[in-house]
Amino acid sequence: MPIRIPNDLPARRTLEKEGVMVMTEDTALRQDIRPLRIGLLNLMPNKIRTETQFARLLGATPLQVELTLVKITSHTPKNTSAEHMLAFYENWEDVAAQKFDGFIVTGAPVELLDFEKVTYWQELSRIFDWTQTNVHSSMNICWGAQAALYHFHGVPKHALPNKAFGVYTHRNLSPASPYLRGFSDDFSIPVSRWTENRRADLPSGKGLEVLMESDEAGLCMIDDEKHRALYMFNHIEYETSSLGEEYTRDVSAGKPIAMPANYFPGNNPKAPPENRWRSHAHLLFGNWINQVYQTTPFDLADIGR
């Protein structure tokens, strides 16, 4: 089944060119089916690219998905036009009375700040609490995962001496997990962060299960069954060119950045990189959507009860 997104969203054209089935709002209304309602709280600077990345993965699943784009009410993005935000995004406070089968919180370029010093931290804390009553399952990405883990469990993040940057091999630590169904024993995932979470800081007896980990890049994904949440610290949703564009941007800005590890063939930044994580990205999101579909109440009003 296709993904339902606004008719004029820029991501639509990209996805249609890639062969992803995209449904118009009018067609969706004619179908006698309850789609899965997925919210995307997009905190990334490049809103349009992030919309496309997640819509691509959600749209590849066999179920009809209705994607709602959400923004922090108290924060005005600097890198996306006000016209785009007004046309396609809803303030969280305006959707807070609604229920969602799934909810995604993205990363944000604030990871070196203390959580409480982030200007929208209070509202984000309310959003995390709201997921416990109005969302069946949440997936938190990169800084969003660190923030949720800190909010629910007080787990700190630690600054790294150098940016963890590149494509690293990760291990499948829980093959029986419904989220890792069909995963290889090891697989590659892009990493791009200045901070990390550590195993030693995870509280015992709280039901936290480490699902993925890298010998080089550390913790990758944790299942928090009690809070119906996944914490994914890395960028499995990234496109092939994403790390290269980050590298070029930082070099152009004069920032001290090393070449992304295991990314450019022969460590030649002029050589086109190869995508070694795309299939597992689709598998992870397909497994998550399937698990949400299998366990969410049929009546949206029953979510959180």
Short mmCIF file of C-alpha atoms in Angstrom, two decimals:
data_model
loop_
_atom_site.label_atom_id
_atom_site.label_comp_id
_atom_site.label_asym_id
_atom_site.label_seq_id
_atom_site.Cartn_x
_atom_site.Cartn_y
_atom_site.Cartn_z
CA MET A 1 0.00 0.00 0.00
CA PRO A 2 1.19 3.58 -0.60
CA ILE A 3 2.00 6.34 1.83
CA ARG A 4 -0.43 9.23 2.19
CA ILE A 5 1.27 12.63 2.25
CA PRO A 6 0.07 16.12 1.28
CA ASN A 7 -0.44 16.46 -2.47
CA ASP A 8 2.07 19.32 -2.91
CA LEU A 9 4.80 18.15 -0.51
CA PRO A 10 8.17 18.33 -2.35
CA ALA A 11 8.98 14.77 -1.24
CA ARG A 12 6.13 13.48 -3.41
CA ARG A 13 7.95 14.16 -6.68
CA THR A 14 11.16 12.52 -5.45
CA LEU A 15 9.36 9.42 -4.19
CA GLU A 16 7.31 9.01 -7.35
CA LYS A 17 10.48 9.13 -9.45
CA GLU A 18 11.93 6.38 -7.26
CA GLY A 19 8.87 4.20 -7.74
CA VAL A 20 7.51 4.59 -4.21
CA MET A 21 3.71 4.36 -4.24
CA VAL A 22 2.28 7.68 -3.09
CA MET A 23 -1.45 8.14 -2.53
CA THR A 24 -3.34 11.36 -3.06
CA GLU A 25 -5.47 12.60 -0.21
CA ASP A 26 -8.61 12.26 -2.36
CA THR A 27 -7.86 8.60 -3.16
CA ALA A 28 -7.19 7.80 0.48
CA LEU A 29 -10.55 9.19 1.51
CA ARG A 30 -12.32 6.81 -0.89
CA GLN A 31 -10.70 3.69 0.59
CA ASP A 32 -12.55 1.83 3.32
CA ILE A 33 -9.48 1.20 5.46
CA ARG A 34 -7.96 2.67 8.59
CA PRO A 35 -4.42 3.80 7.74
CA LEU A 36 -1.69 3.78 10.34
CA ARG A 37 -1.25 7.34 11.61
CA ILE A 38 2.43 8.20 11.90
CA GLY A 39 3.63 11.57 13.17
CA LEU A 40 7.05 12.98 12.32
CA LEU A 41 8.46 15.61 14.68
CA ASN A 42 11.11 17.01 12.36
CA LEU A 43 13.90 18.78 14.24
CA MET A 44 16.53 18.55 11.49
CA PRO A 45 17.69 21.75 9.73
CA ASN A 46 16.96 20.47 6.21
CA LYS A 47 13.28 19.74 6.68
CA ILE A 48 12.54 18.76 3.08
CA ARG A 49 15.37 16.24 2.86
CA THR A 50 14.38 14.66 6.19
CA GLU A 51 10.73 14.45 5.15
CA THR A 52 11.79 12.59 2.03
CA GLN A 53 14.09 10.20 3.89
CA PHE A 54 11.43 9.03 6.32
CA ALA A 55 8.56 9.09 3.82
CA ARG A 56 10.65 6.84 1.55
CA LEU A 57 11.05 4.22 4.29
CA LEU A 58 7.46 4.43 5.55
CA GLY A 59 6.10 4.28 2.02
CA ALA A 60 7.91 1.03 1.23
CA THR A 61 5.87 -0.95 3.77
CA PRO A 62 2.81 -3.00 2.67
CA LEU A 63 0.34 -1.01 4.79
CA GLN A 64 -1.34 2.32 4.15
CA VAL A 65 0.42 5.00 6.17
CA GLU A 66 -0.82 8.54 6.80
CA LEU A 67 2.10 10.83 7.60
CA THR A 68 1.57 13.97 9.68
CA LEU A 69 4.43 16.48 9.82
CA VAL A 70 4.79 18.11 13.23
CA LYS A 71 6.88 21.00 14.52
CA ILE A 72 7.77 22.38 17.92
CA THR A 73 5.15 25.04 18.66
CA SER A 74 7.56 27.37 20.44
CA HIS A 75 10.39 27.18 17.87
CA THR A 76 10.70 28.86 14.47
CA PRO A 77 13.04 26.98 12.06
CA LYS A 78 15.82 29.06 10.49
CA ASN A 79 16.63 26.89 7.48
CA THR A 80 13.19 26.19 6.00
CA SER A 81 10.84 28.77 4.52
CA ALA A 82 7.89 29.95 6.55
CA GLU A 83 5.68 29.14 3.54
CA HIS A 84 6.74 25.48 3.60
CA MET A 85 6.22 25.17 7.35
CA LEU A 86 2.80 26.84 7.16
CA ALA A 87 1.68 24.67 4.24
CA PHE A 88 2.77 21.26 5.50
CA TYR A 89 3.44 21.31 9.26
CA GLU A 90 1.21 21.38 12.31
CA ASN A 91 2.25 22.72 15.68
CA TRP A 92 2.47 19.97 18.27
CA GLU A 93 0.03 21.84 20.52
CA ASP A 94 -2.52 21.70 17.69
CA VAL A 95 -2.28 17.91 17.38
CA ALA A 96 -1.80 17.13 21.07
CA ALA A 97 -5.41 15.99 21.41
CA GLN A 98 -4.98 13.46 18.59
CA LYS A 99 -3.81 9.83 18.78
CA PHE A 100 -1.06 8.29 16.65
CA ASP A 101 -0.10 4.69 16.00
CA GLY A 102 3.52 5.71 15.64
CA PHE A 103 5.57 8.83 16.25
CA ILE A 104 9.11 9.66 15.10
CA VAL A 105 11.36 12.25 16.76
CA THR A 106 14.37 13.13 14.61
CA GLY A 107 17.84 14.31 15.49
CA ALA A 108 18.70 17.98 15.91
CA PRO A 109 21.92 20.06 15.60
CA VAL A 110 22.04 20.82 19.35
CA GLU A 111 23.77 17.74 20.72
CA LEU A 112 26.67 19.61 22.38
CA LEU A 113 24.23 21.64 24.48
CA ASP A 114 22.96 20.39 27.82
CA PHE A 115 19.43 19.13 27.30
CA GLU A 116 17.93 21.74 29.60
CA LYS A 117 19.67 24.54 27.66
CA VAL A 118 17.92 23.67 24.41
CA THR A 119 15.35 26.43 23.88
CA TYR A 120 12.48 24.01 23.24
CA TRP A 121 13.41 21.43 25.89
CA GLN A 122 10.34 22.03 28.05
CA GLU A 123 7.96 21.49 25.15
CA LEU A 124 9.90 18.43 23.98
CA SER A 125 9.67 16.98 27.50
CA ARG A 126 5.90 17.43 27.35
CA ILE A 127 5.90 15.68 23.98
CA PHE A 128 7.78 12.69 25.39
CA ASP A 129 5.23 12.46 28.23
CA TRP A 130 2.40 12.82 25.69
CA THR A 131 3.68 9.80 23.75
CA GLN A 132 2.80 7.68 26.77
CA THR A 133 -0.90 8.54 26.46
CA ASN A 134 -1.43 9.43 22.80
CA VAL A 135 1.08 7.30 20.86
CA HIS A 136 1.23 3.53 20.58
CA SER A 137 4.93 3.28 19.60
CA SER A 138 7.66 5.87 19.15
CA MET A 139 10.98 5.81 17.31
CA ASN A 140 13.56 8.36 18.38
CA ILE A 141 16.54 9.09 16.14
CA CYS A 142 20.09 10.36 16.96
CA TRP A 143 19.80 13.37 19.32
CA GLY A 144 16.07 12.64 19.61
CA ALA A 145 17.00 9.20 20.96
CA GLN A 146 19.50 10.66 23.41
CA ALA A 147 16.91 13.19 24.57
CA ALA A 148 14.19 10.57 25.08
CA LEU A 149 16.55 8.24 26.94
CA TYR A 150 17.58 11.12 29.20
CA HIS A 151 13.98 12.17 29.76
CA PHE A 152 12.68 8.73 30.70
CA HIS A 153 15.76 7.26 32.41
CA GLY A 154 18.18 10.09 33.21
CA VAL A 155 20.90 8.56 31.00
CA PRO A 156 23.52 11.23 30.19
CA LYS A 157 25.28 11.81 26.88
CA HIS A 158 29.05 12.26 26.71
CA ALA A 159 31.01 14.50 24.37
CA LEU A 160 33.44 12.67 22.10
CA PRO A 161 37.01 13.91 21.51
CA ASN A 162 36.37 13.58 17.78
CA LYS A 163 33.16 13.27 15.81
CA ALA A 164 31.93 9.72 15.25
CA PHE A 165 31.59 10.03 11.52
CA GLY A 166 31.36 7.34 8.87
CA VAL A 167 29.79 4.00 8.06
CA TYR A 168 30.43 1.40 10.77
CA THR A 169 29.74 -2.29 11.16
CA HIS A 170 27.11 -3.09 13.80
CA ARG A 171 26.17 -6.37 15.45
CA ASN A 172 22.70 -7.87 15.79
CA LEU A 173 22.43 -8.57 19.52
CA SER A 174 18.80 -9.73 19.57
CA PRO A 175 17.82 -11.79 16.50
CA ALA A 176 14.52 -12.72 18.20
CA SER A 177 13.44 -9.08 18.48
CA PRO A 178 10.50 -8.29 16.18
CA TYR A 179 12.37 -5.15 15.13
CA LEU A 180 15.38 -7.13 13.88
CA ARG A 181 13.47 -9.86 12.07
CA GLY A 182 15.47 -10.79 8.96
CA PHE A 183 18.57 -8.79 9.96
CA SER A 184 22.04 -10.10 9.20
CA ASP A 185 24.44 -10.92 12.03
CA ASP A 186 26.27 -7.72 11.18
CA PHE A 187 25.42 -4.75 8.96
CA SER A 188 26.54 -1.22 8.14
CA ILE A 189 24.92 1.99 9.45
CA PRO A 190 25.94 5.65 8.95
CA VAL A 191 27.05 7.46 12.11
CA SER A 192 27.27 11.23 12.50
CA ARG A 193 27.42 12.61 16.03
CA TRP A 194 29.64 14.44 18.49
CA THR A 195 28.30 12.67 21.57
CA GLU A 196 27.58 9.13 22.74
CA ASN A 197 25.60 7.12 25.24
CA ARG A 198 27.40 4.43 27.22
CA ARG A 199 26.33 0.97 28.33
CA ALA A 200 27.64 1.62 31.83
CA ASP A 201 25.08 4.42 32.29
CA LEU A 202 22.04 2.31 31.39
CA PRO A 203 19.94 1.60 34.50
CA SER A 204 19.42 -2.05 35.34
CA GLY A 205 15.98 -3.49 35.90
CA LYS A 206 14.26 -0.90 33.70
CA GLY A 207 13.62 -3.19 30.75
CA LEU A 208 16.13 -1.55 28.40
CA GLU A 209 17.40 -4.02 25.79
CA VAL A 210 20.36 -3.19 23.55
CA LEU A 211 19.47 -4.42 20.06
CA MET A 212 22.39 -3.09 17.98
CA GLU A 213 25.93 -2.13 18.88
CA SER A 214 29.21 -1.36 17.14
CA ASP A 215 32.70 -2.16 18.42
CA GLU A 216 33.88 1.16 16.99
CA ALA A 217 30.85 3.45 17.33
CA GLY A 218 29.25 2.04 20.49
CA LEU A 219 25.54 1.78 21.25
CA CYS A 220 23.21 2.00 18.26
CA MET A 221 19.66 0.98 19.14
CA ILE A 222 17.79 0.22 22.37
CA ASP A 223 14.28 -1.15 22.89
CA ASP A 224 12.39 0.39 25.84
CA GLU A 225 9.34 -1.84 26.06
CA LYS A 226 7.90 -0.12 29.13
CA HIS A 227 7.71 3.21 27.31
CA ARG A 228 6.91 1.60 23.92
CA ALA A 229 9.94 3.38 22.50
CA LEU A 230 12.95 2.66 20.32
CA TYR A 231 16.14 4.69 20.64
CA MET A 232 18.21 4.70 17.42
CA PHE A 233 21.38 6.76 17.96
CA ASN A 234 22.60 6.63 14.35
CA HIS A 235 21.29 7.65 10.93
CA ILE A 236 20.07 4.51 9.22
CA GLU A 237 17.62 6.74 7.29
CA TYR A 238 20.44 8.66 5.54
CA GLU A 239 20.70 8.78 1.77
CA THR A 240 23.85 7.67 -0.06
CA SER A 241 25.18 11.23 -0.36
CA SER A 242 24.31 12.50 3.13
CA LEU A 243 27.67 11.92 4.86
CA GLY A 244 29.56 13.32 1.88
CA GLU A 245 27.49 16.48 1.88
CA GLU A 246 28.07 16.92 5.62
CA TYR A 247 31.81 16.50 5.06
CA THR A 248 31.89 19.04 2.23
CA ARG A 249 29.83 21.51 4.27
CA ASP A 250 32.14 21.27 7.29
CA VAL A 251 35.32 21.51 5.21
CA SER A 252 33.95 24.58 3.43
CA ALA A 253 33.13 26.14 6.79
CA GLY A 254 36.68 25.50 8.04
CA LYS A 255 35.57 23.10 10.76
CA PRO A 256 38.02 20.44 12.03
CA ILE A 257 36.42 17.35 10.50
CA ALA A 258 37.99 14.07 9.42
CA MET A 259 36.89 12.25 6.29
CA PRO A 260 33.95 9.93 7.05
CA ALA A 261 35.33 6.46 7.78
CA ASN A 262 34.54 3.53 5.50
CA TYR A 263 32.54 5.77 3.19
CA PHE A 264 34.43 6.98 0.12
CA PRO A 265 35.93 4.14 -1.96
CA GLY A 266 39.70 4.20 -1.41
CA ASN A 267 39.21 7.21 0.89
CA ASN A 268 38.92 9.32 -2.24
CA PRO A 269 36.37 12.10 -1.61
CA LYS A 270 35.88 12.45 -5.37
CA ALA A 271 34.77 8.81 -5.72
CA PRO A 272 31.00 8.21 -5.52
CA PRO A 273 30.16 6.43 -2.24
CA GLU A 274 28.30 3.12 -2.22
CA ASN A 275 25.20 2.57 -0.10
CA ARG A 276 25.62 -0.48 2.16
CA TRP A 277 22.76 0.19 4.58
CA ARG A 278 19.69 0.86 2.42
CA SER A 279 18.25 -2.66 2.65
CA HIS A 280 18.54 -2.77 6.44
CA ALA A 281 16.96 0.68 6.73
CA HIS A 282 13.92 -0.58 4.83
CA LEU A 283 13.90 -3.77 6.90
CA LEU A 284 13.99 -1.90 10.21
CA PHE A 285 11.16 0.45 9.31
CA GLY A 286 9.16 -2.38 7.76
CA ASN A 287 9.53 -4.39 10.97
CA TRP A 288 8.56 -1.39 13.10
CA ILE A 289 5.46 -0.64 11.02
CA ASN A 290 4.48 -4.32 11.07
CA GLN A 291 4.88 -4.49 14.86
CA VAL A 292 2.82 -1.31 15.25
CA TYR A 293 0.13 -2.74 12.99
CA GLN A 294 0.04 -6.04 14.88
CA THR A 295 -0.27 -4.46 18.33
CA THR A 296 -2.02 -1.08 17.98
CA PRO A 297 -5.71 -0.86 18.93
CA PHE A 298 -8.14 -0.86 16.01
CA ASP A 299 -9.88 2.16 17.50
CA LEU A 300 -7.48 5.09 17.71
CA ALA A 301 -9.32 6.33 20.79
CA ASP A 302 -8.10 3.27 22.70
CA ILE A 303 -4.42 4.19 22.30
CA GLY A 304 -2.90 4.98 25.66
CA ARG A 305 -5.68 3.44 27.73
#
